[in-house]
Amino acid sequence: EIAISRNLIQKNEAEEIKTIIRKVIAENQKAVNEYKSGKLTSIQFLIGQAMKESRGSANPQILKELLEENLK
């Protein structure tokens, strides 16, 4: 009950995470271009931005998988 009231429940819903990913990709084109050019560490920055956007509630494993999928 407390976790719900404080929005501390981890988000596992793929569609909700995809919405966050689309926003992060749109707002961070430089990092996206670096990742696509082969700088694989740029994905960590993008994951960080997505976690910030979700206020830390997105499941990091699902987030990374969906982010990599969207960057192909």
Tab-separated table of C-alpha atoms in Angstrom, residues 11 13-28 46-59 63 66-67 70:
chain	number	residue	atom	x	y	z
A	11	LYS	CA	7.273	-0.828	-14.040
A	13	GLU	CA	4.743	-2.998	-18.674
A	14	ALA	CA	6.485	-2.960	-22.074
A	15	GLU	CA	4.166	-0.358	-23.619
A	16	GLU	CA	4.718	2.071	-20.771
A	17	ILE	CA	8.484	1.599	-21.011
A	18	LYS	CA	8.368	2.000	-24.819
A	19	THR	CA	6.701	5.395	-24.356
A	20	ILE	CA	9.577	6.461	-22.120
A	21	ILE	CA	12.129	5.097	-24.604
A	22	ARG	CA	10.589	7.005	-27.519
A	23	LYS	CA	10.823	10.236	-25.524
A	24	VAL	CA	14.433	9.592	-24.491
A	25	ILE	CA	15.450	8.761	-28.075
A	26	ALA	CA	13.789	11.912	-29.403
A	27	GLU	CA	15.461	14.111	-26.789
A	28	ASN	CA	18.964	12.582	-27.033
A	46	LEU	CA	20.309	6.522	-22.585
A	47	ILE	CA	19.373	3.978	-19.919
A	48	GLY	CA	20.173	6.570	-17.283
A	49	GLN	CA	17.955	9.122	-18.990
A	50	ALA	CA	15.118	6.605	-19.229
A	51	MET	CA	15.493	5.686	-15.550
A	52	LYS	CA	15.404	9.382	-14.710
A	53	GLU	CA	12.272	9.816	-16.816
A	54	SER	CA	10.599	6.876	-15.073
A	55	ARG	CA	11.777	8.192	-11.696
A	56	GLY	CA	13.680	4.945	-11.207
A	57	SER	CA	10.607	2.769	-11.493
A	58	ALA	CA	11.300	1.092	-14.863
A	59	ASN	CA	12.692	-2.440	-14.791
A	63	LEU	CA	14.388	-1.127	-20.368
A	66	LEU	CA	13.629	-2.541	-25.413
A	67	LEU	CA	16.071	0.329	-25.875
A	70	ASN	CA	14.460	0.414	-30.718
